[in-house]
Each structure stands twice: as structure tokens, then as C-alpha cells.
Amino acid sequence: MLTESAVGVGESAQAQRSRSRHSRFDALVVGGSTGGIQALNELLPPLTRELEVAVVIAVHVPARVPSLLVPIYERRCSLPVREALDKQPVSPCTIWFAPPDYHLMIERTHTFALSLDEPVNFSRPSIDVLFESAAWAYGPRVLGVILSGASRDGSQGALTLRERGGVLAVQDPACSE
Amino acid sequence: MNLESFPEDADIERFTELVYRHFNYDFRNYARASLRRRLARAMLQFGFARLAELEALLLETPEAFGQVLQYLTVQVSDMFRDPNFFRAFREHVVPELGTYPSPRLWVAGCATGEEVLSIAIVLREEGLLERCLIYATDISPEALRKAQLGVYALDRVAAFTENHQKTGAACSLSAYYTAAYGGVAFDRSLTKRVVFSDHSLATDHVFAEVQVVLCRNVLIYFDKTLQARALGLFTDALSRRGFLGLGSKETLAFTGHAQAYRRVVPDEPWYRRC
């Protein structure tokens, strides 16, 4: 169901050394619209501590509805599921959701940063915003997953992520809701 | 925006150093990810591929700084954002404020004034406004100008109204505004008790003792160092047992200041100074 698009070219020496570490990635960033939430049911529960990644997710949910995503996935996943708070360290082996109606970013110091700047592609949280910051924070050591139904939001961020050496996977539209 | 138009860390450091030296605004300790985005947007709007071009513009044409400043600061906020926060203010903070003869409040980072009006409205509804003094500060002169006007676009009122209802208000928000200037103009008497002033949490100091500090969704744009400085100002400004109100996803947990405060209610970011 997930097809991997072209891997970022020109892997640096540092990236090659990083690959000899147990895990290929430090972060998995995921973006989706409400149509992509079903795909989270297949993506998230199988994730385990052995992967040593921080999973960070931005989904388009209605702004003024308290997010139910954390309690829903908490029950289904073996990894802890939490909502990202400002300046919280991005702990690995944890699934993090962007809070509703904030942009979520990751600093190069691997802490979360929130923003209330205007919506991007009519979306807040915006997938572009998360992916662009992840590209800067992790370079080649990030895997980005775009769930289909994400509208335009995410296409620019996906490009940036690949340009800085990360790997991108896109859900096959034929499998989406 | 694509990769080429995001400035590198070294560019940002040089830019913020220049802005500090030439214009006396200190962005050197702003949170980097959001600052990077804001600068990229400014570069896009001015048609520049490199941040150095924006620097050159500012050196040649200092009058352009006012416009650039608007990209670096929050321009739009909401009335009664997170209504339960204001409900908690009404139910838990206001009764305590009433025990002071002349309560003073400080809205730090008031932007275009929506939050100042929100606080003033709740205070009026609880019969306290006439005794209060509210300081409303921000670094942006343009934002302060709009805040003093109290005029907002018509298409924003429905959301404001709904939020206001959820705070436990007895009347409708429409009691406080009239249609004017192509939008809505809020009752001027609401800001009679408000002192608007420019003030920088990065470079300025405590100017008064207050019983309430509101600083919502401002600290998210500061790095840990600047956040610590700002919280230090608030702790110094607050009377003992005074109240600090933050944004809904902000917390004292990752700062050095958690010890100085106790949570007032479990679900809303209201803290009381020990």
C-alpha cells in the first residue's frame, strides 16, 4: 500500500555513518487529512520500540473540536501516544500528535515548537510546516509519510524533505477512503 | 515556499544582530523554526532570494523596517480563544481579584487587542472593570494602534460570539459593539481602564506590580532563554498569590519556574504564584 518514492540523492559521509547505527531514521513524520486517518490504523499499531524513532503526526482535524486522536490511538498502540507540547523534547519510541489548530514544528535541537501563525494551504496544523521543519532538523534521518486525501498541504514539505536527504513515502490513492 | 528561500542559521543570526544594532528590536532569542518561516515569508513578499538582500534593504531604507516588523510578529489573535480558559478566569480568578481594592492586570504581548477586550468584557460582566487597571503591551507599534482602535472585521464576529457564549456569559457579545468602519467597533468604555504601551519582553523590565499576568501564545515564539527571561519578569511583577495565564498548549513544565507557582485548575493553564 505504501510505495517509496525516489530516495534523496548524494548521501553525505555523515549520513552513511549514521546508517550503521541500529536505526536508519530518527524520526517518522506523517501528514494526512481526515480521509487519511483510516491509514493511521494500519500504520501506527505495529510500530515498536525496536525502531527507535519518534513518530510525529499532523492531521487536519476541525479546529475547535478537542482532539480525540490521542485517546483513540493510545488504546491501539504499544508505543505511548501523546500530544506535543511547546518546547517538549521529541522523545523517540513515542507517537506524537500535533494539537488541533496549532502548527507543529521540530527545532534542530529536537524539541517541539508550536505556532499560531496563519493557516498554510488553509490548514493548521499544516503538513508543509511540519515536514519543512523536520527536513531542517533531521536531514537524511527522517522518513516522511503522506497519507492520501491530504489536499495540497504536504506537497511542498515533501519536496523540501527529499531535497535535504530524507526519504518520502506516499500512500497509494487507490487504497485511500 | 521551497528550500532555496529558507534562510540558514548563520544568515538568521547575522540578520537578528543587525536588527538589534540598528533598530533596537531583539529577535536574537526567538524560537528558530518559526523565525525561519517568518523570515522566509518576508523574503518571498519582498521578492528576495537571500536574507542578505533584506538586510541590504533595511540598511538603505530604514523606513522599510516597520513593514518587515509585521512579518516578525503575530498580527492576528482571537477573542476568547479557548473559551474554557476565560470561564476559569471568571470562576476562579475574578472572585480572588475582587478582594483587592484596585486590581492591576498585565496583558503581555497583546498584539491587536482581542485578548485585552476579552478580559475587559469578563471583568465588566463580573462588575469589576471599573476598579481595575489593565496594562496592554506589545513590541509592535502597528499592533498597538489597532488594539487601541478596537475595530475588527465583520467576518470574525461569529466566531468571537460563539467563543464568548462558551465562557459562561449571560448576554450576547453584540451588547459590546456596533457596526462601524466596515466592521465592528467595540465600546470605547471597555478600554477606558486600559493603558497601551510598547514594551519588549526581551529588553525591557518590570514596570508595575500586578495581580494578573496574561501572556498567551507569546512564549511559543521565544527560545528557552528568552522564555526564562519573560517568566522572570512575570514572577517579579506578580504580587504573591497573583495569577499567571498562559496559552492552552503552553506549560511551565519545561521552564525553571514551575516551582514558583501552583496550578489553579487541572485543565486550564492558570497558575498562582506561591
Short mmCIF file of C-alpha atoms in Angstrom, two decimals:
data_model
loop_
_atom_site.label_atom_id
_atom_site.label_comp_id
_atom_site.label_asym_id
_atom_site.label_seq_id
_atom_site.Cartn_x
_atom_site.Cartn_y
_atom_site.Cartn_z
CA MET A 1 0.00 0.00 0.00
CA LEU A 2 2.85 2.38 0.66
CA THR A 3 5.15 2.98 -2.30
CA GLU A 4 8.53 4.52 -1.67
CA SER A 5 9.41 7.36 -3.99
CA ALA A 6 12.99 8.15 -5.04
CA VAL A 7 15.49 8.23 -2.18
CA GLY A 8 17.27 11.55 -1.60
CA VAL A 9 20.48 11.66 -3.62
CA GLY A 10 24.03 12.49 -2.55
CA GLU A 11 24.14 10.85 0.85
CA SER A 12 26.81 12.57 2.93
CA ALA A 13 29.57 10.70 4.74
CA GLN A 14 27.85 11.51 7.98
CA ALA A 15 24.61 10.02 6.76
CA GLN A 16 26.44 6.87 5.74
CA ARG A 17 28.00 6.59 9.19
CA SER A 18 24.54 7.17 10.70
CA ARG A 19 23.20 4.25 8.76
CA SER A 20 25.49 1.88 10.54
CA ARG A 21 23.59 2.72 13.71
CA HIS A 22 20.81 0.38 14.58
CA SER A 23 18.03 2.51 13.12
CA ARG A 24 18.01 4.18 9.71
CA PHE A 25 15.83 7.07 10.87
CA ASP A 26 15.47 9.25 13.96
CA ALA A 27 12.02 10.47 13.03
CA LEU A 28 8.97 9.40 11.12
CA VAL A 29 6.78 12.36 10.22
CA VAL A 30 3.27 11.70 8.98
CA GLY A 31 0.75 14.03 7.40
CA GLY A 32 -2.86 13.47 6.46
CA SER A 33 -6.29 14.91 6.09
CA THR A 34 -9.41 13.42 7.69
CA GLY A 35 -9.56 10.95 4.78
CA GLY A 36 -6.14 9.63 5.75
CA ILE A 37 -6.96 8.82 9.36
CA GLN A 38 -8.02 5.28 8.49
CA ALA A 39 -4.49 4.68 7.23
CA LEU A 40 -3.16 5.54 10.69
CA ASN A 41 -5.00 2.45 11.96
CA GLU A 42 -2.68 0.33 9.83
CA LEU A 43 0.46 2.43 10.22
CA LEU A 44 0.62 3.05 13.96
CA PRO A 45 -0.28 -0.10 15.94
CA PRO A 46 2.58 -2.25 14.56
CA LEU A 47 5.27 0.32 15.47
CA THR A 48 7.56 -0.90 18.25
CA ARG A 49 10.39 0.37 20.44
CA GLU A 50 12.98 -1.50 18.37
CA LEU A 51 12.59 1.09 15.61
CA GLU A 52 13.91 3.82 17.96
CA VAL A 53 12.05 6.53 16.05
CA ALA A 54 9.97 9.45 17.17
CA VAL A 55 6.69 9.40 15.26
CA VAL A 56 5.23 12.86 14.71
CA ILE A 57 1.84 13.28 13.10
CA ALA A 58 -0.05 16.27 11.72
CA VAL A 59 -3.62 15.57 10.66
CA HIS A 60 -6.24 18.05 9.62
CA VAL A 61 -8.93 17.98 12.31
CA PRO A 62 -11.64 20.58 12.89
CA ALA A 63 -10.17 23.46 14.87
CA ARG A 64 -12.48 23.82 17.79
CA VAL A 65 -13.14 20.16 18.49
CA PRO A 66 -10.94 18.72 21.24
CA SER A 67 -8.76 16.13 19.62
CA LEU A 68 -9.77 12.53 20.25
CA LEU A 69 -6.81 11.12 18.40
CA VAL A 70 -4.61 10.61 21.47
CA PRO A 71 -7.12 8.54 23.47
CA ILE A 72 -8.15 6.58 20.36
CA TYR A 73 -4.62 5.54 19.42
CA GLU A 74 -3.44 5.10 22.99
CA ARG A 75 -5.68 2.06 23.16
CA ARG A 76 -4.44 0.60 19.88
CA CYS A 77 -0.68 1.15 20.00
CA SER A 78 2.08 -0.42 22.02
CA LEU A 79 4.08 2.81 21.83
CA PRO A 80 2.98 5.64 24.14
CA VAL A 81 0.76 8.21 22.36
CA ARG A 82 0.89 11.86 23.39
CA GLU A 83 0.04 15.34 22.24
CA ALA A 84 3.08 17.52 21.55
CA LEU A 85 3.60 20.47 23.90
CA ASP A 86 5.72 23.53 23.17
CA LYS A 87 9.43 23.01 23.99
CA GLN A 88 8.87 19.38 24.88
CA PRO A 89 11.78 17.14 23.87
CA VAL A 90 10.93 14.93 20.88
CA SER A 91 11.39 11.61 22.65
CA PRO A 92 11.89 8.57 20.44
CA CYS A 93 9.76 5.45 20.79
CA THR A 94 6.72 7.70 21.17
CA ILE A 95 3.87 8.69 18.90
CA TRP A 96 3.24 12.45 18.97
CA PHE A 97 0.18 14.24 17.60
CA ALA A 98 0.06 17.91 16.70
CA PRO A 99 -2.52 19.72 18.87
CA PRO A 100 -5.58 20.96 16.97
CA ASP A 101 -5.34 24.44 15.49
CA TYR A 102 -1.61 24.94 16.09
CA HIS A 103 1.24 24.47 13.64
CA LEU A 104 3.73 21.91 14.93
CA MET A 105 7.43 22.19 14.16
CA ILE A 106 10.59 20.43 15.28
CA GLU A 107 13.63 22.52 16.21
CA ARG A 108 17.15 21.44 15.28
CA THR A 109 17.61 20.82 19.00
CA HIS A 110 14.89 18.13 18.64
CA THR A 111 12.29 19.86 20.76
CA PHE A 112 8.78 20.70 19.64
CA ALA A 113 7.76 24.21 18.72
CA LEU A 114 4.18 25.38 18.30
CA SER A 115 2.94 28.34 16.31
CA LEU A 116 -0.31 30.18 15.77
CA ASP A 117 0.79 31.82 12.54
CA GLU A 118 -1.83 31.87 9.85
CA PRO A 119 -3.02 28.63 8.23
CA VAL A 120 -0.89 27.31 5.37
CA ASN A 121 -2.87 25.86 2.47
CA PHE A 122 -5.93 26.66 4.65
CA SER A 123 -4.61 24.20 7.22
CA ARG A 124 -3.42 24.47 10.79
CA PRO A 125 -1.66 22.22 11.67
CA SER A 126 -0.08 22.24 8.26
CA ILE A 127 1.76 19.23 6.92
CA ASP A 128 4.09 21.51 4.94
CA VAL A 129 5.08 23.27 8.15
CA LEU A 130 5.86 20.03 9.99
CA PHE A 131 7.71 18.43 7.08
CA GLU A 132 9.79 21.53 6.33
CA SER A 133 10.92 21.82 9.93
CA ALA A 134 11.65 18.08 10.09
CA ALA A 135 13.77 18.39 6.95
CA TRP A 136 15.86 21.06 8.71
CA ALA A 137 16.01 19.17 11.99
CA TYR A 138 16.84 15.69 10.74
CA GLY A 139 18.23 15.96 7.20
CA PRO A 140 18.63 12.43 5.84
CA ARG A 141 17.47 10.77 9.04
CA VAL A 142 13.80 11.43 8.57
CA LEU A 143 11.16 9.38 6.80
CA GLY A 144 8.10 11.32 5.69
CA VAL A 145 4.78 9.62 5.04
CA ILE A 146 1.99 11.42 3.21
CA LEU A 147 -1.41 9.80 3.60
CA SER A 148 -3.64 10.37 0.62
CA GLY A 149 -6.53 12.80 0.81
CA ALA A 150 -4.14 15.38 2.24
CA SER A 151 -5.14 18.03 -0.32
CA ARG A 152 -2.36 20.36 -1.46
CA ASP A 153 -0.96 20.65 2.02
CA GLY A 154 2.12 18.48 2.24
CA SER A 155 3.38 18.60 -1.34
CA GLN A 156 5.83 21.44 -0.71
CA GLY A 157 7.01 19.95 2.56
CA ALA A 158 7.54 16.59 0.88
CA LEU A 159 9.82 18.24 -1.68
CA THR A 160 11.85 20.01 0.99
CA LEU A 161 12.19 16.81 2.98
CA ARG A 162 13.60 14.96 -0.02
CA GLU A 163 15.86 17.82 -1.03
CA ARG A 164 17.53 17.68 2.37
CA GLY A 165 18.15 13.96 2.10
CA GLY A 166 15.12 12.44 3.74
CA VAL A 167 13.03 9.61 2.36
CA LEU A 168 9.43 10.05 1.31
CA ALA A 169 6.64 7.50 1.15
CA VAL A 170 3.24 8.27 -0.28
CA GLN A 171 0.08 6.30 0.29
CA ASP A 172 -1.29 4.86 -2.91
CA PRO A 173 -4.52 6.81 -3.63
CA ALA A 174 -6.27 3.65 -4.75
CA CYS A 175 -6.16 2.45 -1.16
CA SER A 176 -7.50 5.62 0.49
CA GLU A 177 -11.06 6.28 1.70
CA MET B 1 7.83 28.03 -0.33
CA ASN B 2 10.69 25.86 -1.49
CA LEU B 3 14.03 25.10 0.10
CA GLU B 4 16.03 27.89 -1.53
CA SER B 5 14.05 30.55 0.26
CA PHE B 6 14.57 29.34 3.82
CA PRO B 7 17.47 31.21 5.44
CA GLU B 8 20.28 29.27 7.11
CA ASP B 9 21.02 29.63 10.83
CA ALA B 10 24.10 31.79 10.16
CA ASP B 11 22.01 34.14 7.98
CA ILE B 12 19.37 34.43 10.69
CA GLU B 13 21.97 35.19 13.35
CA ARG B 14 23.51 37.90 11.23
CA PHE B 15 20.10 39.37 10.44
CA THR B 16 18.89 39.47 14.04
CA GLU B 17 22.19 41.01 15.13
CA LEU B 18 21.75 43.76 12.54
CA VAL B 19 18.15 44.40 13.55
CA TYR B 20 19.20 44.68 17.18
CA ARG B 21 22.07 47.05 16.50
CA HIS B 22 20.23 49.31 14.04
CA PHE B 23 16.62 49.20 15.17
CA ASN B 24 16.85 48.14 18.81
CA TYR B 25 14.46 45.20 18.43
CA ASP B 26 15.86 41.99 19.86
CA PHE B 27 14.90 38.83 17.93
CA ARG B 28 18.14 37.07 18.77
CA ASN B 29 16.46 34.62 21.12
CA TYR B 30 13.29 33.92 19.23
CA ALA B 31 12.46 30.25 18.58
CA ARG B 32 14.37 29.36 15.44
CA ALA B 33 11.89 27.23 13.46
CA SER B 34 9.08 29.79 13.50
CA LEU B 35 11.51 32.67 12.93
CA ARG B 36 12.97 30.86 9.93
CA ARG B 37 9.49 30.56 8.42
CA ARG B 38 8.58 34.17 9.10
CA LEU B 39 11.80 35.40 7.51
CA ALA B 40 11.22 33.15 4.52
CA ARG B 41 7.75 34.67 4.11
CA ALA B 42 9.16 38.18 4.37
CA MET B 43 11.79 37.34 1.73
CA LEU B 44 9.08 35.95 -0.55
CA GLN B 45 6.90 39.04 -0.16
CA PHE B 46 9.80 41.37 -0.94
CA GLY B 47 10.92 39.16 -3.83
CA PHE B 48 14.31 38.33 -2.32
CA ALA B 49 16.12 35.02 -2.78
CA ARG B 50 18.56 35.63 0.08
CA LEU B 51 18.17 37.11 3.53
CA ALA B 52 21.22 39.29 2.83
CA GLU B 53 19.08 41.20 0.33
CA LEU B 54 16.57 42.02 3.03
CA GLU B 55 19.42 43.24 5.23
CA ALA B 56 20.67 45.47 2.44
CA LEU B 57 17.18 46.92 2.01
CA LEU B 58 16.95 47.74 5.71
CA LEU B 59 20.34 49.43 5.69
CA GLU B 60 19.47 51.51 2.61
CA THR B 61 15.84 52.19 3.53
CA PRO B 62 15.36 52.08 7.31
CA GLU B 63 11.75 53.20 6.89
CA ALA B 64 11.04 49.72 5.49
CA PHE B 65 11.62 48.24 8.93
CA GLY B 66 8.04 48.87 10.07
CA GLN B 67 6.81 46.65 7.28
CA VAL B 68 9.39 43.94 7.97
CA LEU B 69 8.46 44.03 11.65
CA GLN B 70 4.95 42.94 10.78
CA TYR B 71 6.31 39.68 9.37
CA LEU B 72 8.24 39.01 12.54
CA THR B 73 5.36 39.46 14.98
CA VAL B 74 1.93 37.92 15.43
CA GLN B 75 -0.64 40.08 13.69
CA VAL B 76 -3.92 38.35 14.39
CA SER B 77 -5.26 36.84 17.59
CA ASP B 78 -8.80 35.82 18.64
CA MET B 79 -11.34 36.94 21.21
CA PHE B 80 -11.98 34.43 23.98
CA ARG B 81 -9.62 31.90 22.39
CA ASP B 82 -10.09 28.65 24.33
CA PRO B 83 -13.34 29.74 25.98
CA ASN B 84 -12.82 27.43 28.96
CA PHE B 85 -9.74 29.46 29.86
CA PHE B 86 -11.93 32.54 30.20
CA ARG B 87 -14.56 30.55 32.04
CA ALA B 88 -11.87 29.54 34.52
CA PHE B 89 -10.84 33.22 34.75
CA ARG B 90 -14.43 34.14 35.51
CA GLU B 91 -14.98 31.40 38.06
CA HIS B 92 -11.62 31.09 39.81
CA VAL B 93 -9.55 34.23 39.27
CA VAL B 94 -12.09 37.05 39.32
CA PRO B 95 -13.50 36.24 42.78
CA GLU B 96 -9.96 36.49 44.19
CA LEU B 97 -9.28 39.71 42.29
CA GLY B 98 -12.35 41.20 43.88
CA THR B 99 -10.61 41.15 47.25
CA TYR B 100 -8.16 43.83 46.04
CA PRO B 101 -9.29 47.48 46.10
CA SER B 102 -7.60 48.29 42.74
CA PRO B 103 -6.64 45.15 40.85
CA ARG B 104 -4.00 45.53 38.15
CA LEU B 105 -3.64 43.21 35.19
CA TRP B 106 -0.93 42.96 32.53
CA VAL B 107 -1.62 41.56 29.07
CA ALA B 108 1.91 40.95 27.78
CA GLY B 109 2.13 40.62 24.01
CA CYS B 110 -1.37 41.99 23.43
CA ALA B 111 -0.99 42.09 19.62
CA THR B 112 -4.09 43.69 18.06
CA GLY B 113 -6.05 43.74 21.32
CA GLU B 114 -8.56 40.88 21.03
CA GLU B 115 -7.43 39.40 24.32
CA VAL B 116 -7.47 42.75 26.11
CA LEU B 117 -11.10 43.24 25.11
CA SER B 118 -11.93 39.69 26.15
CA ILE B 119 -10.55 40.24 29.64
CA ALA B 120 -12.21 43.65 29.92
CA ILE B 121 -15.58 42.18 28.93
CA VAL B 122 -15.43 39.42 31.53
CA LEU B 123 -14.37 41.95 34.18
CA ARG B 124 -17.30 44.18 33.25
CA GLU B 125 -19.72 41.25 33.37
CA GLU B 126 -18.46 40.42 36.85
CA GLY B 127 -18.75 44.03 37.98
CA LEU B 128 -15.03 44.54 38.47
CA LEU B 129 -13.85 46.51 35.45
CA GLU B 130 -14.30 49.99 36.92
CA ARG B 131 -11.90 49.19 39.78
CA CYS B 132 -9.26 47.59 37.55
CA LEU B 133 -6.30 48.93 35.64
CA ILE B 134 -5.10 46.89 32.66
CA TYR B 135 -1.65 47.30 31.10
CA ALA B 136 -1.57 46.10 27.50
CA THR B 137 1.90 45.88 26.00
CA ASP B 138 3.45 44.73 22.72
CA ILE B 139 6.58 45.44 20.66
CA SER B 140 4.66 46.31 17.51
CA PRO B 141 3.50 49.95 17.30
CA GLU B 142 1.15 49.00 14.46
CA ALA B 143 -0.49 46.27 16.55
CA LEU B 144 -0.89 48.68 19.47
CA ARG B 145 -2.51 51.21 17.16
CA LYS B 146 -5.08 48.64 16.04
CA ALA B 147 -5.62 47.45 19.60
CA GLN B 148 -6.48 50.98 20.70
CA LEU B 149 -8.97 51.33 17.86
CA GLY B 150 -10.95 48.22 18.83
CA VAL B 151 -12.28 47.68 15.30
CA TYR B 152 -12.40 44.19 13.80
CA ALA B 153 -13.62 42.66 10.55
CA LEU B 154 -17.25 41.60 10.39
CA ASP B 155 -16.46 38.06 9.29
CA ARG B 156 -14.65 37.38 12.55
CA VAL B 157 -17.57 38.23 14.81
CA ALA B 158 -19.45 34.94 14.55
CA ALA B 159 -16.50 33.00 15.96
CA PHE B 160 -15.93 35.63 18.67
CA THR B 161 -19.61 35.43 19.62
CA GLU B 162 -19.60 31.67 19.88
CA ASN B 163 -16.46 31.71 22.00
CA HIS B 164 -17.93 34.38 24.28
CA GLN B 165 -21.05 32.31 24.87
CA LYS B 166 -18.97 29.35 25.98
CA THR B 167 -17.26 31.33 28.71
CA GLY B 168 -20.49 31.38 30.69
CA ALA B 169 -21.60 34.85 29.63
CA ALA B 170 -25.14 35.88 30.43
CA CYS B 171 -25.54 38.20 27.46
CA SER B 172 -24.51 38.20 23.82
CA LEU B 173 -21.29 39.75 22.55
CA SER B 174 -23.39 42.09 20.42
CA ALA B 175 -24.06 44.12 23.57
CA TYR B 176 -20.49 45.38 23.31
CA TYR B 177 -20.10 46.50 19.70
CA THR B 178 -21.73 48.43 16.92
CA ALA B 179 -21.29 48.16 13.18
CA ALA B 180 -18.85 50.84 12.04
CA TYR B 181 -15.87 51.49 9.78
CA GLY B 182 -16.81 48.49 7.61
CA GLY B 183 -16.51 46.14 10.55
CA VAL B 184 -17.46 46.16 14.23
CA ALA B 185 -16.28 48.74 16.70
CA PHE B 186 -16.16 47.74 20.32
CA ASP B 187 -17.49 50.01 23.03
CA ARG B 188 -14.76 52.54 23.85
CA SER B 189 -15.60 52.44 27.53
CA LEU B 190 -14.15 48.92 27.66
CA THR B 191 -10.66 50.29 27.09
CA LYS B 192 -11.02 53.33 29.31
CA ARG B 193 -9.26 51.33 32.02
CA VAL B 194 -6.51 50.14 29.67
CA VAL B 195 -3.04 51.65 29.31
CA PHE B 196 -1.49 50.66 25.98
CA SER B 197 2.29 50.83 25.80
CA ASP B 198 5.16 49.41 23.83
CA HIS B 199 7.30 47.07 25.87
CA SER B 200 9.73 44.33 24.92
CA LEU B 201 9.95 41.14 26.95
CA ALA B 202 13.45 40.73 25.51
CA THR B 203 14.93 44.06 26.57
CA ASP B 204 12.61 45.90 28.96
CA HIS B 205 11.98 45.47 32.67
CA VAL B 206 9.17 45.19 35.18
CA PHE B 207 7.21 48.43 35.34
CA ALA B 208 4.47 47.75 37.91
CA GLU B 209 3.22 45.27 40.46
CA VAL B 210 0.20 43.41 39.13
CA GLN B 211 -2.23 40.77 40.34
CA VAL B 212 -2.70 39.07 36.96
CA VAL B 213 -0.37 38.48 34.03
CA LEU B 214 -1.79 37.16 30.78
CA CYS B 215 0.77 36.01 28.23
CA ARG B 216 -0.88 33.60 25.85
CA ASN B 217 0.79 32.07 22.85
CA VAL B 218 3.70 34.50 23.02
CA LEU B 219 6.25 32.29 24.77
CA ILE B 220 5.95 29.76 21.95
CA TYR B 221 7.84 32.21 19.73
CA PHE B 222 10.69 32.56 22.22
CA ASP B 223 13.56 30.15 22.74
CA LYS B 224 14.17 28.70 26.21
CA THR B 225 16.48 31.54 27.20
CA LEU B 226 14.04 34.29 26.30
CA GLN B 227 11.13 32.34 27.74
CA ALA B 228 13.03 32.17 31.04
CA ARG B 229 13.65 35.92 30.95
CA ALA B 230 9.98 36.66 30.28
CA LEU B 231 8.81 34.33 33.05
CA GLY B 232 11.29 36.01 35.35
CA LEU B 233 9.67 39.38 34.60
CA PHE B 234 6.22 37.95 35.28
CA THR B 235 7.28 36.35 38.55
CA ASP B 236 8.82 39.63 39.66
CA ALA B 237 5.80 41.67 38.58
CA LEU B 238 3.21 39.47 40.25
CA SER B 239 2.10 40.05 43.79
CA ARG B 240 2.31 36.99 45.98
CA ARG B 241 -0.73 34.84 45.17
CA GLY B 242 -1.05 36.63 41.85
CA PHE B 243 -2.19 34.78 38.73
CA LEU B 244 -0.37 33.88 35.52
CA GLY B 245 -2.38 32.77 32.49
CA LEU B 246 -0.69 31.06 29.52
CA GLY B 247 -1.82 29.67 26.15
CA SER B 248 -3.62 26.34 26.07
CA LYS B 249 -0.63 24.33 24.87
CA GLU B 250 1.95 26.21 26.88
CA THR B 251 3.26 24.93 30.16
CA LEU B 252 5.66 25.88 32.93
CA ALA B 253 6.84 22.27 32.94
CA PHE B 254 9.98 22.69 30.84
CA THR B 255 10.99 26.00 32.38
CA GLY B 256 12.87 26.75 35.58
CA HIS B 257 9.80 28.49 37.00
CA ALA B 258 7.40 25.68 37.79
CA GLN B 259 8.39 25.71 41.47
CA ALA B 260 7.25 29.30 41.96
CA TYR B 261 3.65 28.53 41.02
CA ARG B 262 0.79 26.16 41.72
CA ARG B 263 -1.84 25.13 39.21
CA VAL B 264 -5.22 26.76 39.88
CA VAL B 265 -7.41 24.29 37.96
CA PRO B 266 -6.32 21.00 36.36
CA ASP B 267 -7.46 21.65 32.78
CA GLU B 268 -6.55 25.26 32.07
CA PRO B 269 -3.13 26.98 32.12
CA TRP B 270 -3.80 29.26 35.09
CA TYR B 271 -1.04 29.37 37.69
CA ARG B 272 -0.90 31.07 41.06
CA ARG B 273 2.31 32.49 42.44
CA CYS B 274 3.25 30.90 45.73
#
